[in-house]
CSV table of C-alpha atoms in Angstrom, one decimal:
chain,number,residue,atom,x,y,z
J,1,UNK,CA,73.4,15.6,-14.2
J,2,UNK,CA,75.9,12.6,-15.0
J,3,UNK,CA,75.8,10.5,-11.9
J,4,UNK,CA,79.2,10.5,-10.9
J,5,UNK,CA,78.8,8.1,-7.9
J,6,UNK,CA,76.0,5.6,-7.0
J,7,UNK,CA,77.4,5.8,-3.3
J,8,UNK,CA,76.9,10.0,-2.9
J,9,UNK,CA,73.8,9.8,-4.9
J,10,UNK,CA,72.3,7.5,-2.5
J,11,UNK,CA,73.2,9.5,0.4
J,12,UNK,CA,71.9,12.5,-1.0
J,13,UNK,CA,68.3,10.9,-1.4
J,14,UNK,CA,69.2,9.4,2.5
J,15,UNK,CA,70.0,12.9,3.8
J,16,UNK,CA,67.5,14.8,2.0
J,17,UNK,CA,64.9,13.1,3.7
J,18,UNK,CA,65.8,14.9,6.7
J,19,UNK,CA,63.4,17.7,7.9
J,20,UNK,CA,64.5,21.3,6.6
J,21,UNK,CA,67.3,19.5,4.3
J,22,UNK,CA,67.1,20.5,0.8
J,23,UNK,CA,69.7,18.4,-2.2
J,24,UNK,CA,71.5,21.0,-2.1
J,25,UNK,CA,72.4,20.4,1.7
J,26,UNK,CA,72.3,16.9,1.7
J,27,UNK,CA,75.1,17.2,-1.0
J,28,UNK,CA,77.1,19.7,1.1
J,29,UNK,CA,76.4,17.3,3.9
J,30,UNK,CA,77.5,14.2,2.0
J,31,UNK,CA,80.9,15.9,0.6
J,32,UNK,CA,81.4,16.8,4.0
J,33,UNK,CA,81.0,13.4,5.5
J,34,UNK,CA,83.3,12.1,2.9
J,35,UNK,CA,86.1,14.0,4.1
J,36,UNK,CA,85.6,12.9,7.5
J,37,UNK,CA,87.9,10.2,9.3
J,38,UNK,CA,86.3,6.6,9.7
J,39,UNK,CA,85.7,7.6,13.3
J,40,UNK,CA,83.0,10.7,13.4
J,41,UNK,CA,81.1,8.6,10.4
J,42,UNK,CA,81.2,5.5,12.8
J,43,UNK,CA,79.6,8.0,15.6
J,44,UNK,CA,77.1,9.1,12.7
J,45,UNK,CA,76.0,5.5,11.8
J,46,UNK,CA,76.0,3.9,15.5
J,47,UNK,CA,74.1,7.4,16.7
J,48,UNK,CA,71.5,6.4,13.5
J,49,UNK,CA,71.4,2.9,14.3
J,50,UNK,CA,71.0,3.0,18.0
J,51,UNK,CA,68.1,5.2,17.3
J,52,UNK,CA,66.5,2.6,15.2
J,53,UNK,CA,67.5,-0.7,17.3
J,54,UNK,CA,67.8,0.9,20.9
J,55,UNK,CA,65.6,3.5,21.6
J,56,UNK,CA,62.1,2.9,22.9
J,57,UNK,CA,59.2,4.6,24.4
J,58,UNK,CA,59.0,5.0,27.9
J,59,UNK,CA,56.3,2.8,29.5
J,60,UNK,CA,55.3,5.4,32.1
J,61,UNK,CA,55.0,8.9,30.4
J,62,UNK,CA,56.1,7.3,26.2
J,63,UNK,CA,59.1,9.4,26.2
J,64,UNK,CA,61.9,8.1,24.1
J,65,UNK,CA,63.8,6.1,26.6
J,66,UNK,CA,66.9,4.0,26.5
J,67,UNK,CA,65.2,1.8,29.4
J,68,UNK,CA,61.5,1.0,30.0
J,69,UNK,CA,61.2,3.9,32.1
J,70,UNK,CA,62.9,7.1,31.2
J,71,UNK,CA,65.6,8.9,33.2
J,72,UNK,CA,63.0,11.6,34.2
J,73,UNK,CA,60.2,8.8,35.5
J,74,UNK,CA,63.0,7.6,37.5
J,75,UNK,CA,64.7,10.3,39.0
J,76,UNK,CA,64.3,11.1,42.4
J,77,UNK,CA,64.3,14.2,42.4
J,78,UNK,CA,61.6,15.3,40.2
J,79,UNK,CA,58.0,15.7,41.8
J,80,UNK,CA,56.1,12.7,40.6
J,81,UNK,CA,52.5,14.2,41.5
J,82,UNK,CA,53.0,17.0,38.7
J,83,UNK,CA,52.8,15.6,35.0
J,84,UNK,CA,53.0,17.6,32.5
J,85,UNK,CA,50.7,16.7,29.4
J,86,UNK,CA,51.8,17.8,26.2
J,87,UNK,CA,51.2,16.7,22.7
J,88,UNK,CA,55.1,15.1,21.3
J,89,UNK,CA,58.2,14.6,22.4
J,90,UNK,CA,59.5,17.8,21.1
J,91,UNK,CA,57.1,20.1,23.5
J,92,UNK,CA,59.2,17.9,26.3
J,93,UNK,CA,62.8,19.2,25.0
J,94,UNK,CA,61.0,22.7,24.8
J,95,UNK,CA,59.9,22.8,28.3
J,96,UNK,CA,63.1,21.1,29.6
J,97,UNK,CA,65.2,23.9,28.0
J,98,UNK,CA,64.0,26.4,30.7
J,99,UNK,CA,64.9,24.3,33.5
J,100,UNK,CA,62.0,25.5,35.2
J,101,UNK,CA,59.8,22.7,35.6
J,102,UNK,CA,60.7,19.8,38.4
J,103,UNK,CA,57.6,17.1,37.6
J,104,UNK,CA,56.8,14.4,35.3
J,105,UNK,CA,55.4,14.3,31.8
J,106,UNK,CA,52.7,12.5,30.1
J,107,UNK,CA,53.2,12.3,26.0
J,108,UNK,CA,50.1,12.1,24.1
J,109,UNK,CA,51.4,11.6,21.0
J,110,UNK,CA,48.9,14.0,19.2
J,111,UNK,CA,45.9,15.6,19.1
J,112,UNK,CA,42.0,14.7,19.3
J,113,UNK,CA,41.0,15.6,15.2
J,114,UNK,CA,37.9,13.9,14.1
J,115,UNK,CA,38.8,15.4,10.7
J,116,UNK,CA,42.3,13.4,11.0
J,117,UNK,CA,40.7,10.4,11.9
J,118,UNK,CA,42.6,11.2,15.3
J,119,UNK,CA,40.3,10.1,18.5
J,120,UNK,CA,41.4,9.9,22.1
J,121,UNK,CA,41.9,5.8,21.3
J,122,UNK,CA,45.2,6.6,19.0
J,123,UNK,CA,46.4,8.6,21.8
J,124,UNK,CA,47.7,7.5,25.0
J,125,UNK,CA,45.2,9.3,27.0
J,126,UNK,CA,43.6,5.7,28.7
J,127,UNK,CA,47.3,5.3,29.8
J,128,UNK,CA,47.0,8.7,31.5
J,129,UNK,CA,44.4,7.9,33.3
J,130,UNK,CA,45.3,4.3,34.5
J,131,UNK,CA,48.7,6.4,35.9
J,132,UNK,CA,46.8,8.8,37.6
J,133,UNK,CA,44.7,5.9,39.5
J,134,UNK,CA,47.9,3.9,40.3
J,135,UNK,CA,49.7,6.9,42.0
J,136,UNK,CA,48.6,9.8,43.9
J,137,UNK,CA,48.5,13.0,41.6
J,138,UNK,CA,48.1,16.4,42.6
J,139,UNK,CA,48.1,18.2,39.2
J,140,UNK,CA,47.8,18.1,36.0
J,141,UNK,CA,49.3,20.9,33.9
J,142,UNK,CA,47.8,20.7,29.8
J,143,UNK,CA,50.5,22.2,28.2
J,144,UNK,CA,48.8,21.8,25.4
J,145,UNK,CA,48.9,24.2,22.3
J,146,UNK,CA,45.8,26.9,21.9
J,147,UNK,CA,44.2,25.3,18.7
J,148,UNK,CA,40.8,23.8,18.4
J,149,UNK,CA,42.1,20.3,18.4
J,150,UNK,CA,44.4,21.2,21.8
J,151,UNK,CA,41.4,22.3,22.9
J,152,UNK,CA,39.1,19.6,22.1
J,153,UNK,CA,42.1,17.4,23.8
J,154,UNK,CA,42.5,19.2,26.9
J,155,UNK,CA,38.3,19.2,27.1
J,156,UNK,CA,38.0,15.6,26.9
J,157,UNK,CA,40.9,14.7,29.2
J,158,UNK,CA,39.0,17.1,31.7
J,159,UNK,CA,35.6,15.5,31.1
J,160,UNK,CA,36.8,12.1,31.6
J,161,UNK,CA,39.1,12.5,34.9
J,162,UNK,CA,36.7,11.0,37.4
J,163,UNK,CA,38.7,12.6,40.7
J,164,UNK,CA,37.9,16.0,41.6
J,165,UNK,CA,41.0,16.4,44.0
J,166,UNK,CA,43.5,16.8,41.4
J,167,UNK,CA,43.9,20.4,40.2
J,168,UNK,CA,43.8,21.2,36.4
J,169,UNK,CA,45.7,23.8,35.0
J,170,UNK,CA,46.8,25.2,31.4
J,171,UNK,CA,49.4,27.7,30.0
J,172,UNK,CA,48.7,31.1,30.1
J,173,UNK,CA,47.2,32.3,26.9
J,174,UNK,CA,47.7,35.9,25.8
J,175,UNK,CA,50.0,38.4,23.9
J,176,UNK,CA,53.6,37.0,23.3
J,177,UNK,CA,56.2,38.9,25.0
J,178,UNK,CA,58.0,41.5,22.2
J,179,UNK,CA,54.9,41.1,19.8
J,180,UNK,CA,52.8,43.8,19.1
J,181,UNK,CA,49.4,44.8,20.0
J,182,UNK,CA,48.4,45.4,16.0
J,183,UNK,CA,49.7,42.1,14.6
J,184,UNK,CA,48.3,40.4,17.3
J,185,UNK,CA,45.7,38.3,15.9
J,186,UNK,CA,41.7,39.5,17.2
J,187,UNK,CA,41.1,36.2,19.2
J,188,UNK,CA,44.0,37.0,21.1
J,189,UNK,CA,43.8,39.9,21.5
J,190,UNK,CA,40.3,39.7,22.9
J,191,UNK,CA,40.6,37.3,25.1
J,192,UNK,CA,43.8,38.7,26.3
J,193,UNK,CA,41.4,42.1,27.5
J,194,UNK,CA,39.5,39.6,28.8
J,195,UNK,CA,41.6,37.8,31.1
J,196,UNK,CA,43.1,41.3,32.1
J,197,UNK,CA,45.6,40.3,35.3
J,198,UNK,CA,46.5,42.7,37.9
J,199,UNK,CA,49.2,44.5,37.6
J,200,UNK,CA,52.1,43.9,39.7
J,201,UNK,CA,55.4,46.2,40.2
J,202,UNK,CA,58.3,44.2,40.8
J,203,UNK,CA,61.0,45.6,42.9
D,1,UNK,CA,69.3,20.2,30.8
D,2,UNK,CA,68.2,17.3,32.0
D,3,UNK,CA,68.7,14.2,29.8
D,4,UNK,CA,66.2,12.1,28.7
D,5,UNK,CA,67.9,9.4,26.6
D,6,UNK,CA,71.7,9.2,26.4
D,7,UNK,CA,70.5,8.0,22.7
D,8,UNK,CA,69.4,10.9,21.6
D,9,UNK,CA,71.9,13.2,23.4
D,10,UNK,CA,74.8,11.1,21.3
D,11,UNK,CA,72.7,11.2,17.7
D,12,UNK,CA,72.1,15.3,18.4
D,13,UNK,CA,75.9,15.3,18.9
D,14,UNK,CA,76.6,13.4,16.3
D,15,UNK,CA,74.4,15.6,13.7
D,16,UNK,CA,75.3,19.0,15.4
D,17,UNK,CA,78.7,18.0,13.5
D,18,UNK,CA,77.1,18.4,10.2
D,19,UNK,CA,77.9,21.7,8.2
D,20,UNK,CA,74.8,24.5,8.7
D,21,UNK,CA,73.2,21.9,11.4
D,22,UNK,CA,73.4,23.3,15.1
D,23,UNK,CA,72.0,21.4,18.1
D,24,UNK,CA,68.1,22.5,17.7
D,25,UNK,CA,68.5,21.4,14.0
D,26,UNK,CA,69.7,18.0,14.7
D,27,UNK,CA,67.2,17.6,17.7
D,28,UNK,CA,64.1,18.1,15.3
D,29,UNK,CA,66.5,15.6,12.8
D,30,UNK,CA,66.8,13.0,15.9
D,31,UNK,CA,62.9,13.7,17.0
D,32,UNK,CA,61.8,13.0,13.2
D,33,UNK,CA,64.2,10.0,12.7
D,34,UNK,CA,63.1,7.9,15.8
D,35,UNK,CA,59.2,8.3,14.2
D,36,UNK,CA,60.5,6.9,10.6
D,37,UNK,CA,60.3,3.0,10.0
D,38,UNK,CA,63.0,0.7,10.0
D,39,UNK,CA,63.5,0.8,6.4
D,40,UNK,CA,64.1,4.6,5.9
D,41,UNK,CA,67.0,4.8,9.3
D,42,UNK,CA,68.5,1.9,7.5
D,43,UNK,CA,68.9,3.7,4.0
D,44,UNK,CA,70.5,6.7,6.4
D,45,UNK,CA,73.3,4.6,7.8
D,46,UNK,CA,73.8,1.9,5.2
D,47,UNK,CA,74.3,5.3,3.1
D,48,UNK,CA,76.7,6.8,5.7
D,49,UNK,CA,78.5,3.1,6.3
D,50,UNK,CA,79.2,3.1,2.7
D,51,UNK,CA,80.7,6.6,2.7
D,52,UNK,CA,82.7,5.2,5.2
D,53,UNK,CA,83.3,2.1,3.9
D,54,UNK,CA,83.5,2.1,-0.2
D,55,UNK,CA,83.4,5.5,-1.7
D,56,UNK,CA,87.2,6.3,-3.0
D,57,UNK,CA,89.0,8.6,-5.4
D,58,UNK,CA,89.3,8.4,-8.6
D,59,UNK,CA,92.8,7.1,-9.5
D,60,UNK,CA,92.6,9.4,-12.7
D,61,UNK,CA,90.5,12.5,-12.0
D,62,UNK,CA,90.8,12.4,-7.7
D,63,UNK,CA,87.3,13.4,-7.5
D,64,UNK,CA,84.6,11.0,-5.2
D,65,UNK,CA,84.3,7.2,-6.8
D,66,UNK,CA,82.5,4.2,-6.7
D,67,UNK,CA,85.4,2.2,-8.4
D,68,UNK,CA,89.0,2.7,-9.5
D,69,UNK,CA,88.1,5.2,-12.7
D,70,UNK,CA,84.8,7.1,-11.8
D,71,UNK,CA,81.8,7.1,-13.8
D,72,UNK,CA,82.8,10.5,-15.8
D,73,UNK,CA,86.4,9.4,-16.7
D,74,UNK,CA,85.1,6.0,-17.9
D,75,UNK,CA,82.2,7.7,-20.0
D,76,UNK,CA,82.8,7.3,-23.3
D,77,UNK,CA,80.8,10.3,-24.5
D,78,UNK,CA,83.1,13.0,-22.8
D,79,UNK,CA,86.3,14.2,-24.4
D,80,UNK,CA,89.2,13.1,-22.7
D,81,UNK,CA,91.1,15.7,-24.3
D,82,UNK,CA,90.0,18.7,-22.4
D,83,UNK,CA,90.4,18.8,-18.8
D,84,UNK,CA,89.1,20.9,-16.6
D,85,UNK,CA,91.0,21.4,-13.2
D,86,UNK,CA,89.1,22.4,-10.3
D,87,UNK,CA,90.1,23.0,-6.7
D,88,UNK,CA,87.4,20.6,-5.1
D,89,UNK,CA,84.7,18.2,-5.5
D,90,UNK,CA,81.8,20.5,-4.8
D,91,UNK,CA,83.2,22.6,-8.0
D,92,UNK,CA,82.6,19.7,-10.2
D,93,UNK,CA,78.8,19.1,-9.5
D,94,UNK,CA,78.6,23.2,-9.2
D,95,UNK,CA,79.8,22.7,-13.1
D,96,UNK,CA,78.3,19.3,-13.6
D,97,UNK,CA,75.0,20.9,-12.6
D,98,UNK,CA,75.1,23.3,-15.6
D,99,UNK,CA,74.5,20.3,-18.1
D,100,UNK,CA,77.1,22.0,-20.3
D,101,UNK,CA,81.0,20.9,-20.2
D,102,UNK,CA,81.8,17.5,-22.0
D,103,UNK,CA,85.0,17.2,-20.8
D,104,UNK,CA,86.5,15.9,-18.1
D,105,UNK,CA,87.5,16.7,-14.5
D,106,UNK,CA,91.1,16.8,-12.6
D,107,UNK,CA,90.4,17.7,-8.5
D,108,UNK,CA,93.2,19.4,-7.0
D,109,UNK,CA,92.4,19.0,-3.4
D,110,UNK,CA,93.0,22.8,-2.3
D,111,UNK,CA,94.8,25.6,-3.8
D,112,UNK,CA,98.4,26.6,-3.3
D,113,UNK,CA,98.8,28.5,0.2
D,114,UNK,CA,102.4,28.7,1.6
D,115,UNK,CA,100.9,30.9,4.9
D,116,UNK,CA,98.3,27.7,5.2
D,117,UNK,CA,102.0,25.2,4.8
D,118,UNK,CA,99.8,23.9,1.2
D,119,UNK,CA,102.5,23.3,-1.2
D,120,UNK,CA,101.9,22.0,-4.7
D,121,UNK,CA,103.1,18.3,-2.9
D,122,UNK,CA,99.9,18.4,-1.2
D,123,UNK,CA,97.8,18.9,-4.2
D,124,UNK,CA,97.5,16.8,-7.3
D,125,UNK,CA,99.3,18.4,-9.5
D,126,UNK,CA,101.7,16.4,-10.5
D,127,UNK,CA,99.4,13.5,-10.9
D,128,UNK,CA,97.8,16.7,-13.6
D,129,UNK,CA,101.1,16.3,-15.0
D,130,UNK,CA,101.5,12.9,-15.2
D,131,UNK,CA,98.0,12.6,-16.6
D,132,UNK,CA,99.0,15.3,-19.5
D,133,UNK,CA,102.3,13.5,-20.6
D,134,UNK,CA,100.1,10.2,-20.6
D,135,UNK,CA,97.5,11.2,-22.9
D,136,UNK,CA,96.8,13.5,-25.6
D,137,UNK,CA,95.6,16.3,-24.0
D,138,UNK,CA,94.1,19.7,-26.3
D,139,UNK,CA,92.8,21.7,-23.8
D,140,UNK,CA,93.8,22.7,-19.8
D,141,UNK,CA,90.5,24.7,-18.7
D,142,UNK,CA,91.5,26.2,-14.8
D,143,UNK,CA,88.1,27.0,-13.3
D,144,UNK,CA,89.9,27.9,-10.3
D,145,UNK,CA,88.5,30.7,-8.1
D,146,UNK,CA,89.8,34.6,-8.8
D,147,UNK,CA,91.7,34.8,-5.5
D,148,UNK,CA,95.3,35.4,-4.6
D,149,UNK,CA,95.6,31.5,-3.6
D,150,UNK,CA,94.0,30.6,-6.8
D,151,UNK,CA,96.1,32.8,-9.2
D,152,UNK,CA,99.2,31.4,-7.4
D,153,UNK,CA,98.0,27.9,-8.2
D,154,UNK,CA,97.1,28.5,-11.8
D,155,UNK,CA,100.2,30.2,-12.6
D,156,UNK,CA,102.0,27.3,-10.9
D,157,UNK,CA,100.4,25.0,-13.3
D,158,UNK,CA,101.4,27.1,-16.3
D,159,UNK,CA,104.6,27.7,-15.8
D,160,UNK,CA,105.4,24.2,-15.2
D,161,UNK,CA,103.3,22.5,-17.7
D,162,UNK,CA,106.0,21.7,-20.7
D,163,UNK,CA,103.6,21.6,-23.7
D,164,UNK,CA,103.3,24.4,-25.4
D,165,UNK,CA,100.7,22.9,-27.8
D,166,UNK,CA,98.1,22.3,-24.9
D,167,UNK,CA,95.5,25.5,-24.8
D,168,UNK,CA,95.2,26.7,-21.4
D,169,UNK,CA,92.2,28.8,-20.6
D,170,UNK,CA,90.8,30.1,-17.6
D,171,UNK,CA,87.0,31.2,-16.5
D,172,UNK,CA,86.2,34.7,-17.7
D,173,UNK,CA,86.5,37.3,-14.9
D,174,UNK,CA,84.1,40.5,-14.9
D,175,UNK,CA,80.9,41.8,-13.1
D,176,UNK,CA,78.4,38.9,-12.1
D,177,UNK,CA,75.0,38.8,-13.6
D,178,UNK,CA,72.4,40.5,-12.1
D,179,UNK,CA,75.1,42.7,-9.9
D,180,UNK,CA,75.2,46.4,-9.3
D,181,UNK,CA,78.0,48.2,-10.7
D,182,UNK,CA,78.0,50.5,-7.5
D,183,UNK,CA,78.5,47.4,-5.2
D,184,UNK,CA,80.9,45.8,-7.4
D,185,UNK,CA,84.7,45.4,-5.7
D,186,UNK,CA,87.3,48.3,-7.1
D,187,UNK,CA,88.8,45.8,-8.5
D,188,UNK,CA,86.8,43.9,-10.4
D,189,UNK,CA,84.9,46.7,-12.0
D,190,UNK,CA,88.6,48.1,-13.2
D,191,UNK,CA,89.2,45.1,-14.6
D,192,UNK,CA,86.1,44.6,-16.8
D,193,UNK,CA,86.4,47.8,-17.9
D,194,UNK,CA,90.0,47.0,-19.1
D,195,UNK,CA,89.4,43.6,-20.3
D,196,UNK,CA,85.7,44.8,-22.5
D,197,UNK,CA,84.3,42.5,-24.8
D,198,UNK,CA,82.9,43.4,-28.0
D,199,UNK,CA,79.3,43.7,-27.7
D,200,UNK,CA,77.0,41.2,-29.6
D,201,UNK,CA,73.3,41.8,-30.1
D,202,UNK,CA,71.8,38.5,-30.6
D,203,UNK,CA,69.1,37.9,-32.4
C-alpha cells in the first residue's frame, strides 16, 4: 500500500497496539480522530498522558490511584476490616460493577506459577500481610479465579496467615447461572454434586 | 459505581468516544495502557498530538496529508491524468488497499444531499473542476457509492464538467461476488440482468 501519510501510519501502529484493535480499526479509529475538533483529541492525549505521568498505585491495596491512597482506602464509608483479594485491577472494576460489595481490596497483581517464574515474592502478598497486622481484620474474601495457580495462591496466603481470628472465605464455585448441565465441564460438575446446598424457596 | 481514579474515569471517557469502542472496551484499553512503559503511552499520544497538530489536506487531492501535496499526488509513478473521485478518505485506502489503480485521487468530502442541507458548495467539487481545467486530465473515474445521494452527485459532476474529451467512467454495478441471487435487492438483480456482459472463459 502507498503510504499516503507518515502521520496516520504512525497512529495506526499506535492504536493497533491496543487490546482487541485490529489495523483495520485502528485506521477507522485514526480517520475518525482526524475529523475530530482540536478539543476531544486534546481530551484523548491529556487522558493518555495523565495515565502515563499521573496515575500511580495505591500504597495500601496497589490500586491505580490518583493519590497515594486510593478513593476506596480512604472512604469512610467502606468497611475497612473486609478486603477483598483478587488477582488485577480489572477483577476490581468487575466486582465494583455490582455495587454489592462495601469493604476494601487487596491487588495481587497475579498469580503464584512456578512454571511462570511467578512466586509469592513478585506479588504483593508480604504487603498483605504487613496490612493485616497494622489494622484489625475480620475477613478475608479470595476472590480469586478457580485455576490451579488461583489455587495454589489462595493456599499459600492461607498457610502463611499466622492469626486464626480472621475468617477466610472464597467465591462460590459451581454451575454458572443459564449454562447447562451437559456443557458443564466434569470437575464442575462434580464438585458442584458435591457441595449440593439446601434448597431454599424464596417468597 | 464507585470511582477509583478520576484518571481512569476521564481516559474510559475519553476512549468510549472512539467508533466500535463502548465503555468496557476502553476500560480493558485504560487497564492495559497504565501496565505499558513509558515509551509505548508516548508513541499513543505523540501519534494523537500530531493528528491534532500537523496532519492537513491535501491542497490538490483533499485527502489526509503530511505536507501541502500528499505523498500520492507528488508520486511521480502515478498518472496524473486519471482521477479518481471518491466521497471520503476511508474510500481511498479501501482502493489503495487493492494494489491496483495508478492514478490519482480527488476526496469529495460527502455526497450531494439537499434533505441533509449538503450542497455541491460544501463539497470539493469545484476545486475537481478547477483541477480539470488546470491540467490535462484523460480520465474522470466516479467510484462513488450506488445510492440515490451518490447518483445525484455523479450526475452533478457530469453535467457540469465542460470537456467533452475527458472519459468519465463509473464502478460497474451488478451482483457482488460470492452473493445469492435469491438475497440480492429487486433492484440490483434487474439491473444485472439488463446491463449482461458477454461471458468470457478464461483460460
Amino acid at each position: 500500500m502507498n503510504s499516503i501519510s507518515k502521520i496516520v501510519d504512525e497512529a495506526v501502529a499506535a492504536f493497533s497496539t491496543l487490546p482487541g484493535i485490529g489495523k483495520k480499526s485502528a485506521l477507522r479509529m485514526v480517520l475518525h480522530l482526524a475529523q475530530q475538533d482540536k478539543k476531544k483529541l486534546e481530551d484523548l492525549y491529556s487522558a493518555v498522558k495523565n495515565i502515563s505521568d499521573r496515575l500511580i498505585r495505591c500504597k495500601q491495596c496497589h490500586a491505580y490511584s490518583d493519590s497515594e491512597i486510593c478513593a476506596i482506602c480512604s472512604d469512610p464509608v467502606r468497611n475497612k476490616q473486609t478486603i477483598c483479594v483478587i488477582e488485577s485491577i480489572r477483577d476490581l472494576f468487575a466486582i465494583e460493577e455490582l455495587k454489592q460489595f462495601r469493604g476494601v481490596y487487596h491487588v495481587l497483581g497475579g498469580l503464584i506459577s512456578p512454571i511462570d517464574g511467578m512466586g509469592p515474592e513478585n506479588l504483593t502478598i508480604h504487603s498483605l500481610f504487613k496490612r493485616i497486622e497494622m489494622q484489625p481484620i475480620t475477613e478475608l474474601i479470595l476472590a480469586i479465579r478457580p485455576t490451579i495457580e488461583g489455587d495454589t495462591t489462595s493456599y499459600y496466603i492461607t498457610r502463611h496467615l499466622n492469626n486464626p481470628s480472621i475468617k477466610i472465605s472464597m467465591l462460590a464455585r459451581g454451575v454458572s447461572f443459564g449454562s447447562e448441565l451437559e456443557y458443564a465441564d466434569e470437575l464442575t460438575l462434580s464438585r458442584s454434586l458435591l457441595n449440593r446446598t439446601p434448597y431454599i424457596i424464596s417468597e
